[in-house]
Coordinates of C-alpha atoms in Angstrom, one line a residue:
M1183 CA 27.3 -8.9 1.5
L1184 CA 28.9 -8.1 -1.3
A1185 CA 27.4 -4.4 -2.6
V1186 CA 24.0 -2.3 -2.0
H1187 CA 22.9 -0.4 -5.1
G1188 CA 19.7 2.0 -3.3
S1189 CA 17.0 -1.0 -2.1
V1190 CA 18.9 -3.8 -4.6
V1191 CA 21.7 -6.0 -2.8
E1192 CA 23.7 -8.1 -4.2
V1193 CA 24.6 -11.1 -1.6
R1194 CA 27.3 -14.3 -1.8
F1195 CA 26.4 -17.5 -0.7
A1196 CA 29.5 -19.5 -0.7
Q1197 CA 28.6 -23.5 0.4
E1198 CA 25.1 -23.9 0.2
A1199 CA 22.6 -24.4 -2.6
L1200 CA 21.2 -20.1 -3.7
P1201 CA 17.5 -19.5 -2.4
A1202 CA 15.0 -19.8 -4.3
L1203 CA 13.2 -16.7 -6.6
G1204 CA 10.9 -15.0 -3.8
Q1205 CA 12.2 -16.3 -0.9
G1206 CA 13.3 -13.9 1.9
I1207 CA 16.7 -13.4 3.5
L1208 CA 18.0 -12.0 6.1
I1209 CA 20.6 -8.9 6.5
E1210 CA 22.4 -8.2 9.7
R1211 CA 22.9 -4.2 9.8
A1212 CA 26.0 -2.8 12.1
A1213 CA 23.4 -1.1 14.2
G1214 CA 22.3 -4.6 15.8
D1215 CA 18.8 -4.9 13.4
I1216 CA 17.6 -6.7 10.5
V1217 CA 16.9 -5.8 7.3
I1218 CA 14.3 -8.4 5.4
A1219 CA 15.3 -8.5 1.6
E1220 CA 13.2 -10.8 -0.9
V1221 CA 15.3 -12.6 -3.7
A1222 CA 14.7 -11.4 -7.0
Q1223 CA 17.9 -12.8 -9.5
H1224 CA 20.5 -15.4 -9.7
V1225 CA 23.6 -13.6 -11.3
D1226 CA 25.8 -17.0 -11.2
P1227 CA 25.9 -20.0 -9.2
H1228 CA 27.3 -18.8 -6.1
T1229 CA 25.4 -14.5 -6.2
V1230 CA 21.9 -13.4 -5.9
R1231 CA 20.6 -10.0 -6.4
A1232 CA 17.4 -9.3 -3.7
V1233 CA 15.4 -6.7 -3.0
A1234 CA 15.2 -4.7 0.1
L1235 CA 12.0 -4.5 1.5
G1236 CA 13.7 -1.7 4.6
V1237 CA 16.1 1.5 4.1
T1238 CA 19.4 -0.1 3.5
S1239 CA 21.3 3.0 5.4
G1240 CA 24.2 1.5 7.6
L1241 CA 24.5 -2.3 5.7
A1242 CA 28.1 -2.8 5.3
R1243 CA 30.0 -5.1 2.8
G1244 CA 30.6 -8.2 4.1
A1245 CA 27.5 -7.9 6.4
G1246 CA 26.4 -11.6 7.4
V1247 CA 23.4 -12.8 5.6
R1248 CA 21.0 -15.7 6.5
A1249 CA 18.4 -17.5 3.9
T1250 CA 15.3 -18.3 5.3
G1251 CA 14.0 -21.0 3.1
A1252 CA 10.9 -19.5 2.5
A1253 CA 8.7 -16.6 1.3
I1254 CA 8.5 -13.1 3.3
Q1255 CA 5.4 -13.9 5.9
V1256 CA 3.1 -11.8 7.9
P1257 CA 1.2 -12.3 10.9
V1258 CA -2.1 -13.6 10.3
G1259 CA -5.7 -14.4 12.1
E1260 CA -7.6 -12.3 15.3
P1261 CA -4.6 -10.6 16.9
V1262 CA -4.3 -8.2 13.1
L1263 CA -7.9 -7.0 13.3
G1264 CA -7.9 -3.1 14.6
R1265 CA -4.2 -3.1 13.9
L1266 CA -1.9 -1.2 11.8
L1267 CA 1.3 -3.2 9.9
G1268 CA 4.0 -2.3 7.6
P1269 CA 4.5 -4.1 4.8
T1270 CA 6.6 -7.3 6.6
G1271 CA 3.2 -7.9 9.0
D1272 CA 5.4 -5.3 11.7
P1273 CA 3.2 -3.0 13.8
I1274 CA 3.3 0.9 13.2
D1275 CA 0.6 2.0 15.5
H1276 CA 2.7 2.2 18.6
G1277 CA 0.6 -0.8 20.4
P1278 CA 1.7 -4.3 21.9
A1279 CA 4.0 -6.6 19.9
F1280 CA 2.4 -9.5 18.7
A1281 CA 2.7 -12.6 21.0
P1282 CA 5.3 -15.3 20.2
G1283 CA 2.4 -17.8 18.9
I1284 CA 0.4 -15.9 16.3
G1285 CA 0.3 -17.4 12.9
H1286 CA 1.6 -16.5 9.4
R1287 CA 1.6 -16.7 6.1
P1288 CA 3.9 -16.3 3.4
I1289 CA 3.2 -13.6 1.1
H1290 CA 3.2 -15.3 -2.1
A1291 CA 0.7 -18.0 -3.3
P1292 CA -0.5 -20.1 -6.3
A1293 CA -4.3 -18.3 -7.0
P1294 CA -7.2 -21.0 -6.8
T1295 CA -7.4 -23.8 -9.0
L1296 CA -10.9 -23.8 -11.4
A1297 CA -11.7 -26.6 -9.2
R1298 CA -12.2 -24.8 -5.8
L1299 CA -13.5 -21.5 -7.2
G1300 CA -17.2 -20.5 -6.2
G1301 CA -19.4 -18.4 -7.8
T1302 CA -22.0 -16.4 -6.0
L1303 CA -24.9 -14.3 -7.5
E1304 CA -25.1 -12.3 -4.0
R1305 CA -25.3 -8.5 -4.9
F1306 CA -23.1 -6.9 -2.7
H1307 CA -24.9 -3.1 -1.4
T1308 CA -22.8 -0.6 -1.2
G1309 CA -25.7 2.2 -0.1
I1310 CA -24.0 4.5 -3.1
K1311 CA -26.9 5.1 -5.5
V1312 CA -24.1 5.6 -8.7
I1313 CA -22.7 2.4 -7.8
D1314 CA -25.4 -0.2 -7.3
L1315 CA -27.6 1.5 -10.0
L1316 CA -25.0 1.8 -12.5
A1317 CA -22.0 -0.4 -11.8
P1318 CA -23.2 -3.2 -9.4
L1319 CA -20.9 -5.2 -7.3
I1320 CA -20.9 -8.8 -6.8
S1321 CA -19.8 -11.3 -3.8
G1322 CA -16.3 -12.4 -4.9
G1323 CA -15.8 -10.1 -7.6
K1324 CA -13.6 -7.4 -8.7
A1325 CA -14.3 -3.9 -9.1
A1326 CA -11.5 -0.8 -9.6
M1327 CA -12.4 2.8 -9.1
F1328 CA -9.9 5.0 -11.9
G1329 CA -9.2 8.2 -11.6
G1330 CA -6.2 11.2 -11.9
A1331 CA -5.7 13.0 -9.1
G1332 CA -8.0 14.9 -7.0
V1333 CA -11.4 13.8 -8.2
G1334 CA -12.4 11.6 -4.9
K1335 CA -10.8 8.0 -4.5
T1336 CA -9.5 8.2 -1.3
V1337 CA -12.5 9.7 -0.1
L1338 CA -15.1 6.6 -2.0
I1339 CA -12.9 4.3 -0.7
M1340 CA -12.8 5.6 2.9
E1341 CA -17.1 5.6 2.6
L1342 CA -16.6 1.7 1.1
I1343 CA -15.1 0.9 4.2
R1344 CA -17.3 2.4 6.7
T1345 CA -20.7 1.8 5.3
T1346 CA -19.7 -2.0 3.8
V1347 CA -18.5 -3.1 7.5
E1348 CA -22.0 -1.4 9.1
R1349 CA -24.3 -3.3 6.6
H1350 CA -22.5 -6.0 6.0
A1351 CA -20.5 -6.8 9.4
G1352 CA -18.0 -8.2 8.2
I1353 CA -14.0 -8.2 8.1
S1354 CA -12.1 -5.5 5.8
V1355 CA -8.4 -5.7 4.8
F1356 CA -7.0 -2.0 3.7
G1357 CA -3.4 -2.6 1.8
G1358 CA -2.3 1.5 1.5
I1359 CA 0.1 1.2 -1.5
G1360 CA 2.4 4.6 -1.6
E1361 CA 0.1 6.6 0.4
R1362 CA 0.8 9.8 2.1
S1363 CA 1.5 9.8 5.8
R1364 CA -1.2 12.2 6.6
E1365 CA -4.1 10.3 4.1
G1366 CA -3.0 6.8 6.6
H1367 CA -3.4 8.6 9.5
E1368 CA -6.7 10.5 8.9
L1369 CA -7.9 7.2 7.7
L1370 CA -7.0 5.3 10.7
L1371 CA -8.4 8.0 13.0
E1372 CA -11.5 8.0 11.2
L1373 CA -12.2 4.1 11.3
S1374 CA -11.6 4.4 15.0
Q1375 CA -13.7 7.0 15.4
S1376 CA -16.6 5.3 13.7
G1377 CA -16.1 2.3 15.6
V1378 CA -15.2 0.3 12.8
L1379 CA -11.4 0.2 13.9
A1380 CA -12.3 -3.4 15.0
R1381 CA -13.4 -5.6 12.3
T1382 CA -10.7 -4.0 9.8
A1383 CA -6.7 -4.5 9.4
L1384 CA -5.0 -2.1 7.8
V1385 CA -1.2 -2.6 6.0
F1386 CA 0.8 0.8 4.8
G1387 CA 3.2 1.1 2.6
Q1388 CA 3.8 4.4 2.7
M1389 CA 5.2 7.4 0.1
N1390 CA 8.2 7.7 1.8
E1391 CA 9.6 4.2 1.8
P1392 CA 11.8 2.2 -0.5
P1393 CA 10.5 0.9 -3.7
G1394 CA 10.2 -2.6 -2.3
A1395 CA 8.4 -2.1 0.6
R1396 CA 5.9 -0.4 -2.2
W1397 CA 5.8 -3.6 -4.3
R1398 CA 5.0 -6.3 -1.8
T1399 CA 2.7 -4.1 0.6
G1400 CA -0.3 -5.4 -1.0
L1401 CA 0.8 -9.0 -1.4
A1402 CA 0.7 -9.3 2.1
A1403 CA -3.3 -7.4 2.4
L1404 CA -3.8 -10.2 0.3
A1405 CA -2.2 -12.9 2.3
I1406 CA -4.4 -11.4 5.9
A1407 CA -7.3 -11.6 3.9
E1408 CA -7.1 -15.1 2.1
H1409 CA -6.3 -16.3 5.7
F1410 CA -9.7 -14.8 6.9
R1411 CA -11.7 -16.7 4.0
D1412 CA -9.2 -20.1 3.8
Q1413 CA -8.4 -20.8 8.0
L1414 CA -11.6 -18.5 9.4
H1415 CA -14.2 -19.3 6.6
E1416 CA -15.2 -15.6 6.9
S1417 CA -16.2 -13.2 3.9
V1418 CA -13.4 -10.4 3.4
L1419 CA -13.6 -7.2 2.0
L1420 CA -10.2 -6.0 -0.3
L1421 CA -9.5 -2.6 -0.4
I1422 CA -6.6 -1.3 -2.6
D1423 CA -5.2 2.0 -2.2
N1424 CA -3.9 2.4 -5.2
V1425 CA -3.3 -0.4 -7.4
Y1426 CA -0.8 1.9 -10.1
R1427 CA 1.6 2.5 -7.3
L1428 CA 1.8 -1.3 -7.1
V1429 CA 2.6 -1.1 -10.8
Q1430 CA 5.3 2.1 -10.6
A1431 CA 7.0 0.6 -7.1
G1432 CA 7.7 -2.7 -9.3
S1433 CA 8.6 -0.5 -12.6
E1434 CA 10.7 1.3 -10.1
V1435 CA 12.5 -1.9 -8.9
S1436 CA 12.7 -3.8 -12.1
D1437 CA 15.1 -0.3 -13.1
L1438 CA 17.3 -1.2 -10.1
L1439 CA 17.7 -5.0 -11.0
G1440 CA 18.8 -3.8 -14.8
R1441 CA 15.8 -5.1 -16.6
L1442 CA 15.1 -3.7 -20.3
P1443 CA 12.4 -1.3 -20.2
S1444 CA 8.9 -2.4 -21.8
R1445 CA 6.1 -0.3 -23.2
V1446 CA 6.3 3.2 -21.9
G1447 CA 9.3 2.6 -19.5
Y1448 CA 6.8 0.2 -17.7
Q1449 CA 8.8 -3.2 -16.1
P1450 CA 8.8 -6.4 -19.0
T1451 CA 7.0 -8.2 -15.9
L1452 CA 3.6 -5.6 -16.1
A1453 CA 1.4 -8.8 -17.3
S1454 CA 2.2 -11.0 -14.7
E1455 CA 3.1 -9.0 -11.3
I1456 CA -0.6 -7.7 -12.1
A1457 CA -2.3 -11.0 -12.5
E1458 CA -0.3 -12.7 -9.8
F1459 CA -2.6 -9.9 -7.8
E1460 CA -5.6 -10.1 -9.1
E1461 CA -6.4 -13.9 -9.8
R1462 CA -6.0 -14.4 -6.1
I1463 CA -9.1 -12.5 -4.8
A1464 CA -11.6 -14.8 -5.6
S1465 CA -14.3 -17.1 -3.9
V1466 CA -13.7 -20.3 -2.6
G1467 CA -15.6 -22.8 -0.5
G1468 CA -19.0 -20.3 0.1
T1469 CA -16.4 -17.4 1.4
A1470 CA -15.6 -14.7 -0.7
I1471 CA -12.9 -11.8 -0.7
T1472 CA -14.7 -8.6 -3.0
S1473 CA -12.0 -6.5 -4.2
I1474 CA -12.3 -2.8 -4.5
Q1475 CA -9.1 -0.8 -5.4
A1476 CA -8.3 3.0 -6.7
V1477 CA -6.4 3.5 -9.5
Y1478 CA -4.5 6.3 -10.5
V1479 CA -5.0 7.0 -13.9
P1480 CA -1.9 9.5 -15.0
A1481 CA -2.9 12.3 -16.4
D1482 CA -6.4 11.3 -17.2
D1483 CA -4.8 8.3 -20.1
F1484 CA -6.9 5.6 -19.9
T1485 CA -4.6 4.2 -22.8
D1486 CA -1.9 3.8 -20.4
P1487 CA -0.7 0.4 -20.2
A1488 CA -0.8 -0.4 -16.6
V1489 CA -4.2 0.9 -16.8
A1490 CA -5.6 -1.3 -19.4
E1491 CA -3.8 -3.8 -18.2
L1492 CA -6.0 -3.4 -15.3
F1493 CA -9.6 -3.1 -16.4
S1494 CA -9.1 -7.1 -18.2
H1495 CA -9.2 -8.4 -14.7
L1496 CA -12.4 -6.3 -13.2
D1497 CA -16.2 -7.4 -12.8
S1498 CA -16.8 -3.7 -12.3
S1499 CA -15.5 -0.6 -13.4
I1500 CA -15.8 2.7 -12.1
V1501 CA -14.5 6.0 -13.8
L1502 CA -14.5 9.4 -12.1
S1503 CA -15.0 12.0 -14.3
R1504 CA -12.7 15.3 -13.9
E1505 CA -15.4 17.5 -15.6
M1506 CA -18.3 16.0 -12.9
A1507 CA -16.1 16.8 -9.7
G1508 CA -15.4 20.3 -11.2
E1509 CA -19.1 21.0 -11.0
G1510 CA -19.3 19.4 -8.0
M1511 CA -21.3 16.4 -8.2
Y1512 CA -20.1 13.8 -5.9
P1513 CA -18.9 11.3 -5.6
A1514 CA -17.8 12.1 -9.6
V1515 CA -18.7 8.5 -10.9
D1516 CA -19.1 8.9 -14.7
P1517 CA -22.5 6.8 -15.1
L1518 CA -21.6 6.9 -19.0
A1519 CA -17.7 5.7 -18.8
S1520 CA -18.7 2.9 -15.9
S1521 CA -20.1 -0.1 -16.6
S1522 CA -19.8 -4.2 -15.0
N1523 CA -20.5 -7.1 -16.1
L1524 CA -23.2 -8.2 -13.5
L1525 CA -25.5 -5.4 -15.0
D1526 CA -27.4 -7.9 -16.9
P1527 CA -31.5 -8.6 -17.0
R1528 CA -31.0 -12.1 -16.0
L1529 CA -28.5 -11.1 -12.4
V1530 CA -30.0 -7.8 -11.4
G1531 CA -33.9 -8.3 -12.4
Q1532 CA -35.4 -6.9 -15.8
T1533 CA -36.7 -3.6 -13.5
H1534 CA -33.2 -2.5 -12.5
Y1535 CA -31.6 -3.4 -15.9
R1536 CA -34.1 -1.4 -17.4
L1537 CA -34.0 1.7 -15.8
A1538 CA -30.0 2.0 -15.8
E1539 CA -30.1 1.9 -19.5
E1540 CA -33.0 4.5 -19.6
V1541 CA -30.6 6.3 -17.2
R1542 CA -27.7 6.3 -19.6
K1543 CA -29.3 6.9 -22.6
T1544 CA -31.2 10.0 -21.2
I1545 CA -27.3 11.6 -19.9
A1546 CA -25.9 10.1 -23.2
H1547 CA -28.5 12.1 -25.3
Y1548 CA -28.0 15.4 -22.6
R1549 CA -24.4 15.4 -23.4
E1550 CA -24.8 15.1 -27.1
L1551 CA -26.6 18.4 -26.8
Q1552 CA -24.4 20.2 -24.8
E1553 CA -22.5 21.6 -27.9
I1554 CA -25.6 22.9 -29.7
I1555 CA -26.7 24.5 -26.1
A1556 CA -23.5 26.1 -25.5
L1557 CA -23.5 27.4 -29.4
L1558 CA -27.4 28.8 -29.5
G1559 CA -28.6 27.7 -26.6
I1560 CA -31.9 26.2 -25.2
E1561 CA -34.0 27.9 -26.8
E1562 CA -33.7 26.5 -29.8
L1563 CA -34.0 22.7 -28.9
S1564 CA -36.8 21.1 -30.2
A1565 CA -39.5 20.5 -26.3
Q1566 CA -38.3 16.7 -26.7
D1567 CA -35.0 17.9 -26.4
R1568 CA -35.1 20.9 -24.3
Q1569 CA -37.7 17.5 -21.9
V1570 CA -34.7 15.5 -22.2
V1571 CA -32.2 18.1 -20.6
K1572 CA -34.4 18.9 -18.3
R1573 CA -34.4 15.0 -16.9
A1574 CA -30.9 14.1 -17.4
R1575 CA -29.8 17.2 -15.4
R1576 CA -31.6 16.3 -12.1
L1577 CA -31.0 12.3 -13.2
Q1578 CA -26.6 13.7 -12.3
R1579 CA -27.7 15.9 -9.3
F1580 CA -30.0 12.6 -7.6
L1581 CA -27.2 10.5 -8.0
T1582 CA -25.1 12.6 -5.7
Q1583 CA -25.4 12.2 -2.4
P1584 CA -23.2 13.2 0.9
F1585 CA -20.7 10.8 2.6
M1586 CA -20.3 10.2 6.1
V1587 CA -16.8 10.5 6.1
T1588 CA -17.1 14.1 4.8
V1589 CA -19.4 15.2 7.3
A1590 CA -16.4 17.6 8.8
F1591 CA -15.5 19.5 5.8
T1592 CA -19.4 19.7 4.3
G1593 CA -21.4 20.1 7.2
K1594 CA -23.9 17.6 5.8
A1595 CA -24.9 14.6 7.4
G1596 CA -24.0 11.3 5.0
R1597 CA -26.6 9.2 3.7
T1598 CA -26.8 5.5 2.3
V1599 CA -29.8 4.5 0.3
E1600 CA -31.0 1.7 -0.1
L1601 CA -31.6 -0.1 -4.2
E1602 CA -35.2 -0.3 -4.4
A1603 CA -35.2 3.6 -3.2
T1604 CA -32.6 4.4 -5.8
L1605 CA -34.7 2.8 -8.5
A1606 CA -37.8 4.7 -7.3
G1607 CA -36.3 7.4 -7.3
C1608 CA -34.8 7.3 -11.0
R1609 CA -38.1 5.9 -12.1
A1610 CA -39.8 9.6 -10.9
I1611 CA -37.6 11.8 -12.7
L1612 CA -37.6 9.9 -15.9
E1613 CA -41.4 9.7 -15.8
G1614 CA -41.6 13.4 -15.1
E1615 CA -42.6 13.7 -12.1
T1616 CA -40.0 15.7 -10.5
D1617 CA -39.8 18.3 -13.9
D1618 CA -41.3 21.3 -11.6
W1619 CA -38.9 20.7 -9.1
A1620 CA -36.0 22.8 -8.5
E1621 CA -32.4 21.0 -9.8
S1622 CA -31.4 22.5 -5.9
S1623 CA -33.9 20.0 -4.4
L1624 CA -32.5 16.9 -6.1
Y1625 CA -28.9 17.5 -4.8
M1626 CA -26.8 16.0 -2.2
V1627 CA -30.0 14.0 -1.0
G1628 CA -30.2 10.3 0.1
D1629 CA -33.9 9.3 -1.5
L1630 CA -36.8 10.7 -3.4
E1631 CA -38.4 11.4 -0.2
E1632 CA -35.4 14.1 1.4
A1633 CA -35.8 15.8 -2.0
R1634 CA -39.2 16.1 -1.7
A1635 CA -39.7 17.5 1.8
R1636 CA -36.3 19.8 0.6
E1637 CA -38.9 20.9 -2.5
T1638 CA -41.8 21.3 -0.5
A1639 CA -39.7 23.8 2.5
A1640 CA -38.3 25.6 -0.7
G1641 CA -42.1 26.2 -1.7
T1642 CA -43.3 27.5 1.7
S1643 CA -40.7 29.7 2.7
A1644 CA -41.2 31.3 -0.8
T1645 CA -44.6 31.4 -1.1
G1646 CA -45.8 31.5 2.7
K1647 CA -47.7 28.4 2.0
P1648 CA -47.4 24.7 1.6
A1649 CA -46.3 23.7 -1.2
E1650 CA -48.2 20.4 -3.5
S1651 CA -46.0 18.2 -4.5
T1652 CA -47.3 14.5 -6.0
A1653 CA -43.6 13.6 -7.4
G1654 CA -42.6 10.2 -7.0
K1655 CA -45.2 8.8 -4.4
S1656 CA -46.2 6.6 -7.4
A1657 CA -42.9 5.0 -8.1
T1658 CA -42.3 3.3 -5.1
A1659 CA -45.7 1.3 -5.6
R1660 CA -45.0 0.4 -9.3
L1661 CA -41.8 -0.9 -8.2
S1662 CA -42.9 -3.2 -5.7

């Protein structure tokens, strides 16, 4: 080894051929352990630059280096379920080491060819009302949640892991890129307590780790998911939190390698790095990798090059709004900015499509009127506009719901809601059957029946006798 520059090491191979780009090399530390690195540049016919996936402190010039002749590999298969792994596949949960005969898979692999790709029209129900209604997912598709800091991306990811494993009885692989240690501990504890850890593999490259480790955490998680899809023919839910940290780690590595930055300081290889990751997520041979990713939006700027590049690879985009989070509307999914290529009457049906469009239209009209209301008051609106405002506010509150993973913080039991119940509730609100209800009756509930029970209880406590309400009784019947 010739030199160490942060996480980048220069290595000279005297007589043997240089290892190819993307291959792993093993560097001996003075303490006797091994540092794994990945070849990133060929400097001259005998010298390479490699990015270390571990801490480089303790490395010295002249240290021995061995080329592996292959890409970095991670353990795969049933033994990784219920385990917490580092970016190189080593267990970091203080559990037993893997058996020597465990299978391994390289983190680098080509995307499936067009001939191998297989489409599916099976909808992926999450039990979260606003997502299933306005940004539906499909098995084998890619969805991302976009939002700035503190708007609820990680909580939504944790809820999706829990509800998906319980509802679909499938396998989940979670890639934590640039996560805080606290968040990783909370996720591991929550999955363990809920009983779904046994069907989940977790790969973490934490915030305090070198950029090389964070740079390859996503590919390590993807390799594990690909093994379940291709060898064991299991459908997999791949959750990534946070894809922006992958881009950020790639930018740090690019700077260390001396590459000239591109737009807004990002690496010149931004588009190819994102494509290398996203295009491997697909449905093959009847089994699928369904991916839901959290994406941090720097300074809430959706024109950021990294964010804009990610949009081009997605089937569904779920945008989290800081304004809605400030109003306590959780999940803070913006019903107007969120979208899905799958919201098509040929895929979801005419009923679902018409209701989703009517919900968007109503909320959009309400937002147009908000400035007038702030300046002149709601009394200056026409009777029709006042009706729109009333129903839009009730729709916004009905699309909130308590989560199972937040019970300890809110004291409210979590709810998962079937799509038919969501459609029935939205139809009842749009047709005015809840116009006389208090808005609080629709806030943080599951289906409309729960809201009706809350409204009836509120009416009973206020008047001393039962309140009569028929709102929404006919909505379910009309949908069926």
